Coordinates of C-alpha atoms in Angstrom, one line a residue:
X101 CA 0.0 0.0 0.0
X102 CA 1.5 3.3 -0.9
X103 CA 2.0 5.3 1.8
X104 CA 0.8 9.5 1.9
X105 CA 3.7 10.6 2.1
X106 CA 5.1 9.2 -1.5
X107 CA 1.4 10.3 -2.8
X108 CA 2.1 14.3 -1.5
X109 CA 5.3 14.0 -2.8
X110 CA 3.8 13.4 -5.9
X111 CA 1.5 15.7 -5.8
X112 CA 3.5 18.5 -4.9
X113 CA 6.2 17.3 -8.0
X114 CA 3.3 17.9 -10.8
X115 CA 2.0 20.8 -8.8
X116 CA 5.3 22.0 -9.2
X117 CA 6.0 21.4 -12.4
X118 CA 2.7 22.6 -14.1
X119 CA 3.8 25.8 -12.0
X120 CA 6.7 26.3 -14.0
X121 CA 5.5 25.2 -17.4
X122 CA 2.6 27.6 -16.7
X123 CA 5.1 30.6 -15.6
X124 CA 7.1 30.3 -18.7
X125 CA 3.9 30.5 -20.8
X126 CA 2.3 33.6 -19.1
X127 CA 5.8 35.4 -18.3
X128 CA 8.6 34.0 -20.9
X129 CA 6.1 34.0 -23.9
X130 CA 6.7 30.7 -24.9
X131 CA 4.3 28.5 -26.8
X132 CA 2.0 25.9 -25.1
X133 CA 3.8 23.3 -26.4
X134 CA 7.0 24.2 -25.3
X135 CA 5.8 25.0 -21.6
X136 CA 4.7 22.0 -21.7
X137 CA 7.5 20.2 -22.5
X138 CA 9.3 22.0 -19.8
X139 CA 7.0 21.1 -16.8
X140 CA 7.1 17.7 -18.3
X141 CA 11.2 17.9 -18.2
X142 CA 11.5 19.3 -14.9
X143 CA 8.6 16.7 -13.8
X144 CA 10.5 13.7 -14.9
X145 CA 13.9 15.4 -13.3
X146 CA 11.9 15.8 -9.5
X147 CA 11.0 12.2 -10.0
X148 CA 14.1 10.6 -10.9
X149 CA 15.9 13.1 -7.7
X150 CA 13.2 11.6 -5.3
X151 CA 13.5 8.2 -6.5
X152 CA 17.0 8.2 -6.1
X153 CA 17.0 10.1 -2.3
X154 CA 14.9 7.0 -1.5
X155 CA 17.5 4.5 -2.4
X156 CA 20.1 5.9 -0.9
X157 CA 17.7 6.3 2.6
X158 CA 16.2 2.3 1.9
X159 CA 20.5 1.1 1.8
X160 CA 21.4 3.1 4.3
X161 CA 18.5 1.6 6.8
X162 CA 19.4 -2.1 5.5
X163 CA 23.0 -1.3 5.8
X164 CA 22.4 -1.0 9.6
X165 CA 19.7 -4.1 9.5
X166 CA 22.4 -5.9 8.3
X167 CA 25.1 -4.4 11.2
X168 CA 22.9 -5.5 13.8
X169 CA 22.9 -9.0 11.9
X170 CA 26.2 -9.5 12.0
X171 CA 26.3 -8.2 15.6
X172 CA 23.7 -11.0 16.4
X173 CA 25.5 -13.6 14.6
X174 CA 28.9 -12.8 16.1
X175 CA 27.5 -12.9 19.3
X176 CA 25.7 -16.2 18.4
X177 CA 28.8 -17.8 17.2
X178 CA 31.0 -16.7 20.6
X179 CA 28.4 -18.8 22.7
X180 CA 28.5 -21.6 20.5
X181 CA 32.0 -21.5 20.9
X182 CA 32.7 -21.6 24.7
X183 CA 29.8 -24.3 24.7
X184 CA 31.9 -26.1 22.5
X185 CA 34.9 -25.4 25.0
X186 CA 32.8 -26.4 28.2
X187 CA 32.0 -29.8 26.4
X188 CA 35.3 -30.5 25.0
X189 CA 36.6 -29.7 29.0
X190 CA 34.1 -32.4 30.4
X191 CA 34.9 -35.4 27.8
X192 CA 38.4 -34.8 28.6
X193 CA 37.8 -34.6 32.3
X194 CA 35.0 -38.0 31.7
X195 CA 37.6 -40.0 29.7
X196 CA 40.4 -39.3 32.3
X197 CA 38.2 -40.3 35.2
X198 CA 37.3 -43.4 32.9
X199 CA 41.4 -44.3 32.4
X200 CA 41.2 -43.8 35.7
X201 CA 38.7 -46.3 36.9
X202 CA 39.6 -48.4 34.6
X203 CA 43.4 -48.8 35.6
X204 CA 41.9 -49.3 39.3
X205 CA 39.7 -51.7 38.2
X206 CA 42.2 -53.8 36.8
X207 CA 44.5 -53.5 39.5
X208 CA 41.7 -54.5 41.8
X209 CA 41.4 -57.7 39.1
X210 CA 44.4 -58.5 39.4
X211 CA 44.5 -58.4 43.0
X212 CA 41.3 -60.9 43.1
X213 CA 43.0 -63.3 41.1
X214 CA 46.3 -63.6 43.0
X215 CA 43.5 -64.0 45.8
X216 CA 41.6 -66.7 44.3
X217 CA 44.9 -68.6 43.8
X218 CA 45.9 -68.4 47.1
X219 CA 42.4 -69.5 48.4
X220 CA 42.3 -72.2 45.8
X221 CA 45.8 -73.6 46.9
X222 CA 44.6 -73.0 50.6
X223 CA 41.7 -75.2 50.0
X224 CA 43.6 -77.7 48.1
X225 CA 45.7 -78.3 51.1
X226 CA 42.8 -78.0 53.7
X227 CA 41.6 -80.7 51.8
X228 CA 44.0 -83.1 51.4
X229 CA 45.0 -82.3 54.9
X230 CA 41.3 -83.7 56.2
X231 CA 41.9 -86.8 53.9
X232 CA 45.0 -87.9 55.9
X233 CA 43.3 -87.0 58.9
X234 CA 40.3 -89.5 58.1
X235 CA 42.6 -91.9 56.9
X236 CA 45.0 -91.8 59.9
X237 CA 41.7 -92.3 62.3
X238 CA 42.5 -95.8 63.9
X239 CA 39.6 -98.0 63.6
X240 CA 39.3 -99.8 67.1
X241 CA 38.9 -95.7 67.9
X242 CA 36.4 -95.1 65.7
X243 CA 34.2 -98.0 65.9
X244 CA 32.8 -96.9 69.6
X245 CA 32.6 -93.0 68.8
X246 CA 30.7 -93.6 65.7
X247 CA 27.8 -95.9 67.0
X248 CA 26.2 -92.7 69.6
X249 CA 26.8 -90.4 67.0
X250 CA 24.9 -92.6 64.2
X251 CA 22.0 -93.3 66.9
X252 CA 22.1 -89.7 68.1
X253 CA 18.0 -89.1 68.0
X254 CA 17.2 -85.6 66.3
X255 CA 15.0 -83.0 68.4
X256 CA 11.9 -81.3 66.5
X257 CA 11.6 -78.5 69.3
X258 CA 14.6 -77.4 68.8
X259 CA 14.9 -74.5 66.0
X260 CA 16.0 -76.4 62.8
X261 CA 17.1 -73.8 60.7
X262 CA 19.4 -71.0 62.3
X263 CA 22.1 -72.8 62.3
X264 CA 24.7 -74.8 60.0
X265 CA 24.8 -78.2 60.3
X266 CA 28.0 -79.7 61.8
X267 CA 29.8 -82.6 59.7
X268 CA 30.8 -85.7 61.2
X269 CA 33.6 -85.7 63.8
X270 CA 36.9 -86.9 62.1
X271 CA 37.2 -89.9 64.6
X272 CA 33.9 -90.8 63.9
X273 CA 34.1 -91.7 60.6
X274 CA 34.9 -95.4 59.6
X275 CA 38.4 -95.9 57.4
X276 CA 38.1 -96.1 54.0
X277 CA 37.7 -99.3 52.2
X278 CA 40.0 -100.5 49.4
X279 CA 36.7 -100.3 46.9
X280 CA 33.8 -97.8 46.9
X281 CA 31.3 -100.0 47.9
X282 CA 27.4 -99.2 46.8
X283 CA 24.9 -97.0 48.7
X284 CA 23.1 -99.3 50.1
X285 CA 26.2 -101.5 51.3
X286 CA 27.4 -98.4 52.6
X287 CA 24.2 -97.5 54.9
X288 CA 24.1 -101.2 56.3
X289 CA 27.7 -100.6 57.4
X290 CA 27.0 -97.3 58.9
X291 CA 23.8 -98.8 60.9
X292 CA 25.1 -102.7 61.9
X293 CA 21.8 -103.1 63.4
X294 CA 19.9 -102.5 59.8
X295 CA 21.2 -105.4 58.6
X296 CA 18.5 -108.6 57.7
X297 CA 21.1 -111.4 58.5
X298 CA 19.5 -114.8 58.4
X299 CA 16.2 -114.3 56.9
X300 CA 15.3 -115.0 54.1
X301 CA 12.4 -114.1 51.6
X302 CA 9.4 -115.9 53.2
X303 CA 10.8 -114.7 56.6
X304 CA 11.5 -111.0 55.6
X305 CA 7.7 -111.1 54.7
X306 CA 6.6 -112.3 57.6
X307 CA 8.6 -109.9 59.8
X308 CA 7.0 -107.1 57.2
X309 CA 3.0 -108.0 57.8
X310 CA 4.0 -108.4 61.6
X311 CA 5.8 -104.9 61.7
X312 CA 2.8 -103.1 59.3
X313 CA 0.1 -104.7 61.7
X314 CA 2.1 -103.6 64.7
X315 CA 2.4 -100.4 63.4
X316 CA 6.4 -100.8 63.5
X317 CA 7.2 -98.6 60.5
X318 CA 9.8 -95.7 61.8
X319 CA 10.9 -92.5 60.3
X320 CA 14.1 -91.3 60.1
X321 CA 15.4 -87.9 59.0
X322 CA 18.5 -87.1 56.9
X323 CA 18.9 -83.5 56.6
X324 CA 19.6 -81.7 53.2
X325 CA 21.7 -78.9 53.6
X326 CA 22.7 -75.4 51.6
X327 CA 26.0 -74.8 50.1
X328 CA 28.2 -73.8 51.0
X329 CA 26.6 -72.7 54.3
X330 CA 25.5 -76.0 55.1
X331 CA 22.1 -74.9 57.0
X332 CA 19.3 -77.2 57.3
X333 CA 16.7 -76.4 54.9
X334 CA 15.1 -79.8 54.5
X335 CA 14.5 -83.5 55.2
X336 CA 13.9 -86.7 53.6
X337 CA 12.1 -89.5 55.8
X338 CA 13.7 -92.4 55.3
X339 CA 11.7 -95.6 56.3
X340 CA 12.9 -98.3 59.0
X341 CA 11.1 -101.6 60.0
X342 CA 11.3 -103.2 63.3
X343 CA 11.4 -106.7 63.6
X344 CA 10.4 -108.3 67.2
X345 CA 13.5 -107.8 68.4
X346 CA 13.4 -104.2 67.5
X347 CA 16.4 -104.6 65.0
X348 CA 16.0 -102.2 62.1
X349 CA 15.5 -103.2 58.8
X350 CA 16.6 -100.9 55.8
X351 CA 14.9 -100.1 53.1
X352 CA 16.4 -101.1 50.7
X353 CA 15.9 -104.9 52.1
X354 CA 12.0 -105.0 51.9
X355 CA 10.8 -102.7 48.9
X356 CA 11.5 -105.4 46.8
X357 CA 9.4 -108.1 48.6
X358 CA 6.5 -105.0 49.7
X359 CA 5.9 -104.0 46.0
X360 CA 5.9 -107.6 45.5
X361 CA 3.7 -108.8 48.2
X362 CA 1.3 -105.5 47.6
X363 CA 2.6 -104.1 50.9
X364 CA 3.7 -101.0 49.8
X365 CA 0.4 -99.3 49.7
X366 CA -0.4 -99.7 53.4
X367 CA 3.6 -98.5 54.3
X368 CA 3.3 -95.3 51.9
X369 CA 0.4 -94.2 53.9
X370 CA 1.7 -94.9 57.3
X371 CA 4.9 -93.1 55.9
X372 CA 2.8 -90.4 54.6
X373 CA 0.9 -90.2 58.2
X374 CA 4.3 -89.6 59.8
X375 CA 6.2 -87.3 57.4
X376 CA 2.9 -85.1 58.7
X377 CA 3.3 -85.6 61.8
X378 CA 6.8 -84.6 61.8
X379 CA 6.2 -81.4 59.3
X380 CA 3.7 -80.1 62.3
X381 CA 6.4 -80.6 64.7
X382 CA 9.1 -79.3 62.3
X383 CA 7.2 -76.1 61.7
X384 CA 6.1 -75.3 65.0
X385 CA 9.8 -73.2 65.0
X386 CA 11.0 -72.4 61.7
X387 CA 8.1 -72.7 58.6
X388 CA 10.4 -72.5 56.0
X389 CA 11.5 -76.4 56.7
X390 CA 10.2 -78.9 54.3
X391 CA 10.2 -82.7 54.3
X392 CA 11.1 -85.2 51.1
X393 CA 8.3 -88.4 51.3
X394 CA 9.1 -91.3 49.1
X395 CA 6.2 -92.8 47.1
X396 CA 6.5 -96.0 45.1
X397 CA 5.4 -96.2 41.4
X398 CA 2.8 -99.1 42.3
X399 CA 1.3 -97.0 44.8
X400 CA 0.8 -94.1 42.1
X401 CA -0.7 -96.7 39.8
X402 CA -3.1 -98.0 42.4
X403 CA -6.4 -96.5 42.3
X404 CA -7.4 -97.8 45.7
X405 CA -4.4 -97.2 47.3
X406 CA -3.8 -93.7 46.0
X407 CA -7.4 -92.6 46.2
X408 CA -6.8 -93.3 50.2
X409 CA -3.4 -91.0 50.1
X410 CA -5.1 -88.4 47.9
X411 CA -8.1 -87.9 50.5
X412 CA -5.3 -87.5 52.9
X413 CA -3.5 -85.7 51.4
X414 CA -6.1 -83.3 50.4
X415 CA -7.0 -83.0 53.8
X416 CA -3.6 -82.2 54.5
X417 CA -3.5 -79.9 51.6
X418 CA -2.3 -76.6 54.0
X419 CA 0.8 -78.3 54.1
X420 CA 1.6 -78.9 50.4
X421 CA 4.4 -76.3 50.3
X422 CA 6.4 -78.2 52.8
X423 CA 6.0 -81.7 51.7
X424 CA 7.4 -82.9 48.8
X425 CA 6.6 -86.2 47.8
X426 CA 9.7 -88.0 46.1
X427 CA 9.3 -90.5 43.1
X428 CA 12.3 -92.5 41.3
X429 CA 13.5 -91.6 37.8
X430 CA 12.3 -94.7 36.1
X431 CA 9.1 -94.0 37.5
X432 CA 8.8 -91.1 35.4
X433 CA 9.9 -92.3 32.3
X434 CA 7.6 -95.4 32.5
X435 CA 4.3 -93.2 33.1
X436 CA 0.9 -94.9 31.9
X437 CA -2.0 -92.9 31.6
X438 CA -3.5 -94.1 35.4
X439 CA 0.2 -92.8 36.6
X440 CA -0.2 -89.1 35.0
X441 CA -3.7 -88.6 35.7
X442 CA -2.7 -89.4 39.7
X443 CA 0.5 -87.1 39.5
X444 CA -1.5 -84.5 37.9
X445 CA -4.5 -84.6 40.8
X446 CA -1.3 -84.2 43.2
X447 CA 0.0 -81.5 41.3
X448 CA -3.5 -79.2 41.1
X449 CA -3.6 -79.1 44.6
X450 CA -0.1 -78.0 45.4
X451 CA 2.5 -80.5 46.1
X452 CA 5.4 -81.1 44.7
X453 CA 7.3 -83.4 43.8
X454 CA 11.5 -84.6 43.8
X455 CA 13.4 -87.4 41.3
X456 CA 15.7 -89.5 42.8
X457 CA 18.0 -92.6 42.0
X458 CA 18.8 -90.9 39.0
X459 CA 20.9 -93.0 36.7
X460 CA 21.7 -90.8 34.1
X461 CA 21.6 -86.7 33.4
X462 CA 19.4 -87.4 30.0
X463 CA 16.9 -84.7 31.6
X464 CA 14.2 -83.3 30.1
X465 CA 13.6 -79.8 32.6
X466 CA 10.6 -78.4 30.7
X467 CA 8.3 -81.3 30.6
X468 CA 9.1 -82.2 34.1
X469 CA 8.1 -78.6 35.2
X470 CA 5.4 -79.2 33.6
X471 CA 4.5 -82.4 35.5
X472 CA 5.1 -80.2 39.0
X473 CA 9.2 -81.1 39.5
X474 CA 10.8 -78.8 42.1
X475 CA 13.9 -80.9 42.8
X476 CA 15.8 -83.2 41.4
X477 CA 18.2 -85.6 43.6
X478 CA 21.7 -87.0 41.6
X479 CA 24.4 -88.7 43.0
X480 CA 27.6 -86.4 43.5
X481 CA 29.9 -89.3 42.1
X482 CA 27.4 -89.4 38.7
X483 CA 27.7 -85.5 38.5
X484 CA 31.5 -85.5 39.2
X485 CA 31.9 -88.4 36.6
X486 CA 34.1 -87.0 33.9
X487 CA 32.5 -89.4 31.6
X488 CA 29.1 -87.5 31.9
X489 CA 30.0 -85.0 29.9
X490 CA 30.7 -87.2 26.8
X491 CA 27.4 -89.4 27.4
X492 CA 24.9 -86.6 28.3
X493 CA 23.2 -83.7 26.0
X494 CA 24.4 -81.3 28.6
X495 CA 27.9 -80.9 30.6
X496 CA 27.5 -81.6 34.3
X497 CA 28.5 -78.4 35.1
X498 CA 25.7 -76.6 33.5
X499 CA 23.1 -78.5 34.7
X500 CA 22.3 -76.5 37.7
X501 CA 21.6 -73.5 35.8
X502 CA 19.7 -75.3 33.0
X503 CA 17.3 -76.6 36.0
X504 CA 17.2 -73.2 37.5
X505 CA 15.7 -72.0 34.2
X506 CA 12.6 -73.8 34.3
X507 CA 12.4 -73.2 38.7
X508 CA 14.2 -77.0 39.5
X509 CA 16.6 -76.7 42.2
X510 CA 19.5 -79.9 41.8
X511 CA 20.6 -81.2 45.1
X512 CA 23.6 -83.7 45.3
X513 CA 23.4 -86.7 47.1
X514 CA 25.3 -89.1 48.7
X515 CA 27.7 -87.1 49.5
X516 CA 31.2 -88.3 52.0
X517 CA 34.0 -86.5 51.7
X518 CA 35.3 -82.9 51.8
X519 CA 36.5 -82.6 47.8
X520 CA 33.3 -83.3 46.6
X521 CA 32.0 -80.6 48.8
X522 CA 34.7 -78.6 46.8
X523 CA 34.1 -79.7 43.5
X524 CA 30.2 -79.5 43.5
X525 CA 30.7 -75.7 44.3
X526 CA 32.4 -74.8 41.1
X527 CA 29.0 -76.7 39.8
X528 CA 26.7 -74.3 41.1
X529 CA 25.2 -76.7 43.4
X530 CA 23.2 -75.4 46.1
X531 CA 21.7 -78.5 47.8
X532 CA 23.4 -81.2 49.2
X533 CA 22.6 -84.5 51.3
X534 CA 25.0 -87.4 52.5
X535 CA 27.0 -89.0 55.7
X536 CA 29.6 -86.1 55.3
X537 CA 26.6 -83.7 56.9
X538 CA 24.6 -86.5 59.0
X539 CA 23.4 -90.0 58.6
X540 CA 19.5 -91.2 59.1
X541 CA 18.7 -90.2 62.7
X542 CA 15.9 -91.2 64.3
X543 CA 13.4 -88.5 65.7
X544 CA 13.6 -87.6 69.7
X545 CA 10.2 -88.4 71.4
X546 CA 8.1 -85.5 71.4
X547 CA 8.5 -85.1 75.1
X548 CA 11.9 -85.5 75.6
X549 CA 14.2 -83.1 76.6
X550 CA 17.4 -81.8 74.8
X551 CA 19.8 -84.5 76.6
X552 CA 17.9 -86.9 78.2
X553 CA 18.7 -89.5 75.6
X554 CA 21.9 -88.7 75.0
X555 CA 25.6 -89.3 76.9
X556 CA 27.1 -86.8 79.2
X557 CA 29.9 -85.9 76.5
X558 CA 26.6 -85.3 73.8
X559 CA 24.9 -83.4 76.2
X560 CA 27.6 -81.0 77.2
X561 CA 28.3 -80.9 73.2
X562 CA 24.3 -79.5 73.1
X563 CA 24.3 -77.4 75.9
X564 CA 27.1 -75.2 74.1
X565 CA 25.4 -75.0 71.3
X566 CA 22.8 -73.2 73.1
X567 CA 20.3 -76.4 72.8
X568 CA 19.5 -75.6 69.4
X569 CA 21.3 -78.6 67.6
X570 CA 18.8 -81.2 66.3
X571 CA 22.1 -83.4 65.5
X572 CA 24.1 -84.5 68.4
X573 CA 28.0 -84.7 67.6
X574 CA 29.4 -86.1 70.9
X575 CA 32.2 -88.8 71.3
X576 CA 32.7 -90.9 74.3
X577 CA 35.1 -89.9 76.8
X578 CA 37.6 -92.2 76.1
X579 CA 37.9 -90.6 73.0
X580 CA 40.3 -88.2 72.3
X581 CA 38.9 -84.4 71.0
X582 CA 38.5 -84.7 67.7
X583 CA 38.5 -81.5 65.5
X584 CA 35.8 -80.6 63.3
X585 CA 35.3 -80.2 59.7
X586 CA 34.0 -77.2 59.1
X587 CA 33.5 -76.6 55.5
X588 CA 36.1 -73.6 55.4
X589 CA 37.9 -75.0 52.4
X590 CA 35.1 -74.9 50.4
X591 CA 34.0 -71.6 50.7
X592 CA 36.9 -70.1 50.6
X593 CA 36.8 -72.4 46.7
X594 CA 33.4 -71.0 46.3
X595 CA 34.4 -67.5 47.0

């Protein structure tokens, strides 16, 4: 839009210039004509001067438009600049503090590894050091201190799980045999009295109806233990028969003949009964306590039979988290269809359920998560069996963490000497049962005190453990003091 001060300019220019075309008509004489080319000369000359004026008025106002820009972007560019500056200061001061850490970091390395050396060597020699010591143990010695210790009855009041459980005393322990005999060779030699000498089949049978009848079907408890802490965090109820003379009968003499016989039914529930009974008592001081109950694959097959364990189980169903019921590994791969319907009734209402006598680590995790698997129980000589890593899908080693995947915690059993303490803890094993830790005890009677069944050495030995050990460790007085394993070697290989 033109503003009113260019159209008065104009106006005033032909006002002007008709002015002086007229003068020089009226006054000079001249023709029209040639007044009017005069106003129309001097017309175009005012124009051309006011045109001009505003140029040089419009570049001399952008000239300083353009100053100010310039201004601006110096300005501009002097910030950007020491911003620059300020962030090229801190990288350098963040890369030095980086070198920095980093050199510490590997100096601390460093450190740690000349550490775990030492500790490893240190173990090493604790070790072997505990091997001569059980080897050197005379056996005339041994024999007497071992038998109170073995028998030592296990007290439920007592709290169970606040405190690591003590390995065997070093005199205690029976020398070595030229060859590692079996499991259950080895648990007849630790409990003489277990032994079924003289009978035979027919005989073994009879004691077995006699005992069920009698109700002479005993519990007792082997702890399971953590590593490397070695606090009691559950049991497994192993079953003992009585026969009239009340000499215990392992089990491992009378399943056979029971699953023959159809026995087994009636001693799973009376086992069942008492692993509950014992869980009550067991949780009275610590709840987090849980007990392993073996079940035989003909009782799971057996509608009668497991229809009775099922309705007491179910009405024992508040207790599922703590009772785990324990099934072998062959019983699981031979599943029929009455077998998986059973085991899944079990698993809807909230029990689970442990593999042992495993023979081999060909494991499937996921489908036995599936089927309600929280534990799985494998011999520490089959898991420290370099051969295993050839014959299985997956390296010994990583089988702890392959369980753990799929929420199966692996505990190692039959464990008896300090190295494979040491050994399983570069496994990643956090469970672990055997004689090392405690043999099969029997439990105290509920209303027995803390040492009334035990010696005066065993007593003393509970009394300064505040009468909070459910394992006596006690040795006769002929004895000598025997020192105590106490697990240090393998932590410090853990660590």
């Amino acid at each position: 839009m033109i503003r009113i001060s260019t159209i008065f300019i104009a106006i005033c220019m032909v006002l002007v210039a008709a002015s002086l075309g007229l003068v020089l008509y009226a006054v000079a004489g001249i023709s029209g004509t040639e007044s009017a080319i005069v106003a129309l000369t001097a017309l175009t000359f005012l124009i051309l001067y006011n045109a001009v004026s505003m140029r040089l008025r419009d570049r001399s106002d952008v000239g300083g438009q353009i100053a100010d820009l310039s201004r601006g972007t110096a300005d501009l560019a002097r910030q950007v600049a020491e911003f620059g500056r300020r962030l090229a200061a801190m990288e350098g001061r963040i890369a030095s503090s980086n070198s920095t850490n980093s050199d510490r970091i590997q100096s601390v390395v460093g450190e740690i590894n000349e550490l775990g050396g030492l500790v490893r060597q240190l173990a090493s020699t604790v070790s072997t050091h505990e091997d001569l010591l059980a080897g050197a143990a005379p056996a005339a010695a041994a024999a007497p201190a071992a038998r109170p210790d073995l028998e030592a009855p296990i007290d439920l009041i007592a709290p169970l799980g606040e405190r690591p459980v003590a390995p065997p005393l070093l005199p205690a322990a029976p020398p070595p045999p030229p060859a590692r005999p079996a499991p259950a060779v080895q648990a007849q030699t630790a409990h003489p009295v277990q032994t079924a000498n003289g009978r035979n089949q027919t005989q073994l049978l009879a004691t077995l109806r006699n005992a069920i009848d009698e109700n002479r079907i005993d519990i007792f408890l082997q702890p399971m233990v953590t590593l490397p802490q070695r606090k009691v965090r559950f049991y497994e109820a192993v079953t003992r028969v009585r026969d009239e003379r009340d000499q215990l009968i392992a089990a491992e003499e009378f399943i056979s003949i029971a699953e023959a016989s159809g026995l087994i039914g009636r001693i799973d529930n009376m086992v069942m009964l008492r692993c509950v009974q014992v869980l009550r008592r067991l949780m009275v001081r610590n709840k987090d306590v849980g007990v392993f109950c073996n079940v035989a694959a003909s009782t799971l097959g057996n509608s009668t039979t497991f229809a009775q364990c099922l309705d007491f189980l179910e009405a024992n169903r508040a207790l599922a988290p703590s009772l785990v019921l324990e099934f072998k590994q062959s019983t699981f791969r031979n599943l029929g269809p009455a077998e998986s319907e059973n085991l899944a009734a079990l698993a809807q209402r909230g029990f689970r359920f442990s593999i042992d006598h495993v023979t081999d680590l060909r494991i499937e995790p996921r489908e036995l998560a599936d089927r309600g698997v929280r534990f799985i129980k494998v011999p520490a000589t089959l898991l420290l069996d370099p051969r295993q890593a050839s014959t299985s899908d997956i390296h010994p080693s990583d089988l702890s963490d392959l369980l753990g995947r799929f929420g199966i915690d692996l505990i190692a059993e039959r464990i008896e000497g300090e190295r494979a303490v040491v050994d399983l803890l570069d496994y990643d094993v956090r469970f672990g049962q055997g004689f090392l830790f405690a043999p099969p005890r029997p439990l105290r009677p509920e209303g027995a005190s803390a040492t009334g069944g035990a010696s005066p050495n065993q007593a003393q030995d509970i009394q300064g453990s505040n009468g909070s050990a459910p394992l006596s460790q006690g040795a006769t007085s002929a004895a000598p003091p025997a020192q105590r394993i106490t697990g240090n070697a393998a932590l410090a290989r853990r660590i």
